[in-house]
């Protein structure tokens, strides 16, 4: 019987050429990445330094007064401000409260600061249109309501009446 050989500490095989090649390629990649990082860090630092210098020079310079606005621009801003200052929230809440189940509202067009509103909608019958116009006339926010136009159109095989209502509002503002 041959003697029993127990080798608890076996020798490792020598590294292959592929292993050494991969290690060298990895080290080259590491060096290139480190150089790229260092260059990016230098660029960042120079950008931060330049921004700091600009901030210091801006603080040192005296500030000039704001330029005077042209009178036409001031009056245009005043007109826009007056148009926006209307109580639109109250009007829209009232229109939402007056919504009728058979009437679909498609759009609202405000006519500048004159408190004129054009409402566009659709209904299945003319009776629903007339009922909606009457409901608008009885509203406390409306001062004048006129059915501006209406036409019968066919959408997806269903006939509907598209209408527009001109409304002067501001009765309860």
mmCIF file of C-alpha atoms in Angstrom:
data_model
loop_
_atom_site.group_PDB
_atom_site.id
_atom_site.type_symbol
_atom_site.label_atom_id
_atom_site.label_comp_id
_atom_site.label_asym_id
_atom_site.label_seq_id
_atom_site.Cartn_x
_atom_site.Cartn_y
_atom_site.Cartn_z
ATOM 1 C CA UNK A 1 0.000 0.000 0.000
ATOM 2 C CA UNK A 2 1.420 3.387 -1.000
ATOM 3 C CA UNK A 3 1.902 5.992 1.701
ATOM 4 C CA UNK A 4 -0.938 8.448 2.259
ATOM 5 C CA UNK A 5 -0.065 11.971 1.073
ATOM 6 C CA UNK A 6 -1.964 14.738 2.756
ATOM 7 C CA UNK A 7 -1.180 18.179 1.319
ATOM 8 C CA UNK A 8 -3.049 20.785 3.286
ATOM 9 C CA UNK A 9 -1.076 23.644 1.790
ATOM 10 C CA UNK A 10 -1.171 23.073 -1.900
ATOM 11 C CA UNK A 11 0.870 25.349 -4.150
ATOM 12 C CA UNK A 12 -1.077 27.812 -6.266
ATOM 13 C CA UNK A 13 -0.596 27.625 -9.968
ATOM 14 C CA UNK A 14 1.414 30.548 -11.387
ATOM 15 C CA UNK A 15 -0.561 33.553 -12.691
ATOM 16 C CA UNK A 16 -1.437 33.378 -16.339
ATOM 17 C CA UNK A 17 -0.522 35.925 -18.967
ATOM 18 C CA UNK A 18 -4.202 36.902 -19.237
ATOM 19 C CA UNK A 19 -4.324 37.687 -15.519
ATOM 20 C CA UNK A 20 -1.225 39.899 -15.697
ATOM 21 C CA UNK A 21 -2.592 41.663 -18.794
ATOM 22 C CA UNK A 22 -5.934 42.398 -17.136
ATOM 23 C CA UNK A 23 -4.169 43.754 -14.061
ATOM 24 C CA UNK A 24 -1.999 46.103 -16.154
ATOM 25 C CA UNK A 25 -5.011 47.315 -18.171
ATOM 26 C CA UNK A 26 -6.908 47.939 -14.916
ATOM 27 C CA UNK A 27 -4.011 49.928 -13.461
ATOM 28 C CA UNK A 28 -3.736 52.037 -16.634
ATOM 29 C CA UNK A 29 -7.488 52.720 -16.455
ATOM 30 C CA UNK A 30 -7.154 53.684 -12.789
ATOM 31 C CA UNK A 31 -4.353 56.143 -13.564
ATOM 32 C CA UNK A 32 -6.319 57.692 -16.446
ATOM 33 C CA UNK A 33 -9.429 58.076 -14.279
ATOM 34 C CA UNK A 34 -7.372 59.682 -11.500
ATOM 35 C CA UNK A 35 -5.844 62.166 -13.964
ATOM 36 C CA UNK A 36 -9.277 63.008 -15.382
ATOM 37 C CA UNK A 37 -10.637 63.533 -11.857
ATOM 38 C CA UNK A 38 -7.736 65.810 -10.952
ATOM 39 C CA UNK A 39 -8.287 67.897 -14.089
ATOM 40 C CA UNK A 40 -12.027 68.215 -13.406
ATOM 41 C CA UNK A 41 -11.291 69.195 -9.802
ATOM 42 C CA UNK A 42 -8.920 71.951 -10.972
ATOM 43 C CA UNK A 43 -11.542 73.283 -13.418
ATOM 44 C CA UNK A 44 -14.161 73.329 -10.671
ATOM 45 C CA UNK A 45 -11.855 75.156 -8.299
ATOM 46 C CA UNK A 46 -10.955 77.777 -10.907
ATOM 47 C CA UNK A 47 -14.651 78.307 -11.709
ATOM 48 C CA UNK A 48 -15.469 78.726 -8.017
ATOM 49 C CA UNK A 49 -12.597 81.195 -7.590
ATOM 50 C CA UNK A 50 -13.771 83.229 -10.590
ATOM 51 C CA UNK A 51 -17.361 83.290 -9.268
ATOM 52 C CA UNK A 52 -16.143 84.437 -5.861
ATOM 53 C CA UNK A 53 -14.086 87.241 -7.438
ATOM 54 C CA UNK A 54 -17.104 88.366 -9.467
ATOM 55 C CA UNK A 55 -19.308 88.350 -6.375
ATOM 56 C CA UNK A 56 -16.782 90.451 -4.448
ATOM 57 C CA UNK A 57 -16.446 92.953 -7.290
ATOM 58 C CA UNK A 58 -20.242 93.187 -7.615
ATOM 59 C CA UNK A 59 -20.528 93.982 -3.902
ATOM 60 C CA UNK A 60 -17.831 96.634 -4.172
ATOM 61 C CA UNK A 61 -19.547 98.456 -7.064
ATOM 62 C CA UNK A 62 -22.214 100.978 -6.047
ATOM 63 C CA UNK A 63 -25.653 100.083 -7.271
ATOM 64 C CA UNK A 64 -27.328 102.396 -9.712
ATOM 65 C CA UNK A 65 -30.947 103.425 -9.378
ATOM 66 C CA UNK A 66 -33.528 101.455 -11.303
ATOM 67 C CA UNK A 67 -34.196 102.859 -14.761
ATOM 68 C CA UNK A 68 -37.282 105.025 -15.071
ATOM 69 C CA UNK A 69 -40.198 103.314 -16.789
ATOM 70 C CA UNK A 70 -41.798 104.845 -19.825
ATOM 71 C CA UNK A 71 -45.186 106.470 -19.125
ATOM 72 C CA UNK A 72 -46.845 104.281 -21.762
ATOM 73 C CA UNK A 73 -45.572 101.171 -19.994
ATOM 74 C CA UNK A 74 -46.822 102.434 -16.636
ATOM 75 C CA UNK A 75 -50.310 103.116 -18.019
ATOM 76 C CA UNK A 76 -50.398 99.712 -19.747
ATOM 77 C CA UNK A 77 -49.463 98.031 -16.464
ATOM 78 C CA UNK A 78 -52.217 99.973 -14.695
ATOM 79 C CA UNK A 79 -54.808 98.835 -17.267
ATOM 80 C CA UNK A 80 -53.769 95.199 -16.913
ATOM 81 C CA UNK A 81 -53.791 95.479 -13.138
ATOM 82 C CA UNK A 82 -57.301 96.958 -13.192
ATOM 83 C CA UNK A 83 -58.541 94.156 -15.469
ATOM 84 C CA UNK A 84 -57.115 91.474 -13.218
ATOM 85 C CA UNK A 85 -58.404 93.149 -10.056
ATOM 86 C CA UNK A 86 -62.037 92.269 -10.865
ATOM 87 C CA UNK A 87 -63.666 89.768 -8.485
ATOM 88 C CA UNK A 88 -63.304 86.831 -10.885
ATOM 89 C CA UNK A 89 -63.578 84.310 -8.072
ATOM 90 C CA UNK A 90 -67.077 85.471 -7.150
ATOM 91 C CA UNK A 91 -68.193 85.336 -10.795
ATOM 92 C CA UNK A 92 -66.779 81.857 -11.410
ATOM 93 C CA UNK A 93 -68.321 80.497 -8.199
ATOM 94 C CA UNK A 94 -71.698 81.880 -9.258
ATOM 95 C CA UNK A 95 -71.397 80.332 -12.730
ATOM 96 C CA UNK A 96 -70.497 77.015 -11.134
ATOM 97 C CA UNK A 97 -73.491 77.277 -8.808
ATOM 98 C CA UNK A 98 -75.802 77.982 -11.762
ATOM 99 C CA UNK A 99 -74.595 74.964 -13.774
ATOM 100 C CA UNK A 100 -77.449 73.014 -15.353
ATOM 101 C CA UNK A 101 -77.255 69.247 -15.960
ATOM 102 C CA UNK A 102 -78.251 69.466 -19.632
ATOM 103 C CA UNK A 103 -75.804 72.268 -20.493
ATOM 104 C CA UNK A 104 -72.091 71.748 -21.099
ATOM 105 C CA UNK A 105 -70.010 74.924 -20.885
ATOM 106 C CA UNK A 106 -67.146 74.959 -23.384
ATOM 107 C CA UNK A 107 -65.438 78.266 -22.728
ATOM 108 C CA UNK A 108 -65.380 81.761 -21.281
ATOM 109 C CA UNK A 109 -64.021 84.879 -22.978
ATOM 110 C CA UNK A 110 -63.566 88.048 -20.950
ATOM 111 C CA UNK A 111 -63.772 91.299 -22.917
ATOM 112 C CA UNK A 112 -60.958 93.315 -21.311
ATOM 113 C CA UNK A 113 -61.886 95.345 -18.262
ATOM 114 C CA UNK A 114 -65.473 96.081 -19.374
ATOM 115 C CA UNK A 115 -66.944 93.241 -17.296
ATOM 116 C CA UNK A 116 -68.320 91.610 -20.434
ATOM 117 C CA UNK A 117 -68.169 87.832 -20.635
ATOM 118 C CA UNK A 118 -68.927 85.550 -23.576
ATOM 119 C CA UNK A 119 -69.938 82.051 -22.493
ATOM 120 C CA UNK A 120 -69.875 79.251 -25.076
ATOM 121 C CA UNK A 121 -71.733 76.007 -24.443
ATOM 122 C CA UNK A 122 -73.724 73.096 -25.817
ATOM 123 C CA UNK A 123 -77.112 71.624 -24.973
ATOM 124 C CA UNK A 124 -79.304 68.890 -26.451
ATOM 125 C CA UNK A 125 -82.441 70.997 -26.758
ATOM 126 C CA UNK A 126 -83.274 74.649 -27.279
ATOM 127 C CA UNK A 127 -85.402 74.539 -24.117
ATOM 128 C CA UNK A 128 -82.270 73.781 -22.069
ATOM 129 C CA UNK A 129 -80.473 76.732 -23.678
ATOM 130 C CA UNK A 130 -83.357 79.111 -22.915
ATOM 131 C CA UNK A 131 -83.598 77.797 -19.334
ATOM 132 C CA UNK A 132 -79.872 78.379 -18.819
ATOM 133 C CA UNK A 133 -80.094 81.943 -20.204
ATOM 134 C CA UNK A 134 -83.050 82.650 -17.887
ATOM 135 C CA UNK A 135 -81.097 81.250 -14.928
ATOM 136 C CA UNK A 136 -78.192 83.554 -15.770
ATOM 137 C CA UNK A 137 -80.565 86.539 -16.017
ATOM 138 C CA UNK A 138 -81.861 85.857 -12.500
ATOM 139 C CA UNK A 139 -78.341 85.667 -11.053
ATOM 140 C CA UNK A 140 -77.357 88.513 -8.714
ATOM 141 C CA UNK A 141 -73.966 88.934 -10.442
ATOM 142 C CA UNK A 142 -75.380 89.522 -13.923
ATOM 143 C CA UNK A 143 -76.666 92.876 -15.094
ATOM 144 C CA UNK A 144 -77.458 91.889 -18.698
ATOM 145 C CA UNK A 145 -77.643 88.479 -20.393
ATOM 146 C CA UNK A 146 -78.222 88.055 -24.139
ATOM 147 C CA UNK A 147 -78.239 84.882 -26.214
ATOM 148 C CA UNK A 148 -75.703 85.934 -28.848
ATOM 149 C CA UNK A 149 -75.904 83.026 -31.267
ATOM 150 C CA UNK A 150 -76.895 79.390 -31.584
ATOM 151 C CA UNK A 151 -76.547 76.672 -34.198
ATOM 152 C CA UNK A 152 -77.495 73.027 -34.505
ATOM 153 C CA UNK A 153 -74.487 70.800 -35.135
ATOM 154 C CA UNK A 154 -74.001 67.044 -35.318
ATOM 155 C CA UNK A 155 -71.280 65.490 -33.181
ATOM 156 C CA UNK A 156 -70.704 61.734 -33.288
ATOM 157 C CA UNK A 157 -74.158 61.240 -34.807
ATOM 158 C CA UNK A 158 -75.909 63.279 -32.088
ATOM 159 C CA UNK A 159 -77.458 66.675 -32.756
ATOM 160 C CA UNK A 160 -76.573 69.354 -30.213
ATOM 161 C CA UNK A 161 -77.119 73.084 -30.043
ATOM 162 C CA UNK A 162 -73.952 75.126 -29.704
ATOM 163 C CA UNK A 163 -74.646 78.589 -28.309
ATOM 164 C CA UNK A 164 -72.929 81.694 -27.037
ATOM 165 C CA UNK A 165 -74.244 84.018 -24.360
ATOM 166 C CA UNK A 166 -73.028 87.587 -23.858
ATOM 167 C CA UNK A 167 -73.203 88.570 -20.211
ATOM 168 C CA UNK A 168 -72.494 91.876 -18.500
ATOM 169 C CA UNK A 169 -71.637 91.155 -14.909
ATOM 170 C CA UNK A 170 -70.989 93.122 -11.785
ATOM 171 C CA UNK A 171 -74.441 93.467 -10.295
ATOM 172 C CA UNK A 172 -73.331 92.017 -6.928
ATOM 173 C CA UNK A 173 -69.740 93.107 -6.810
#
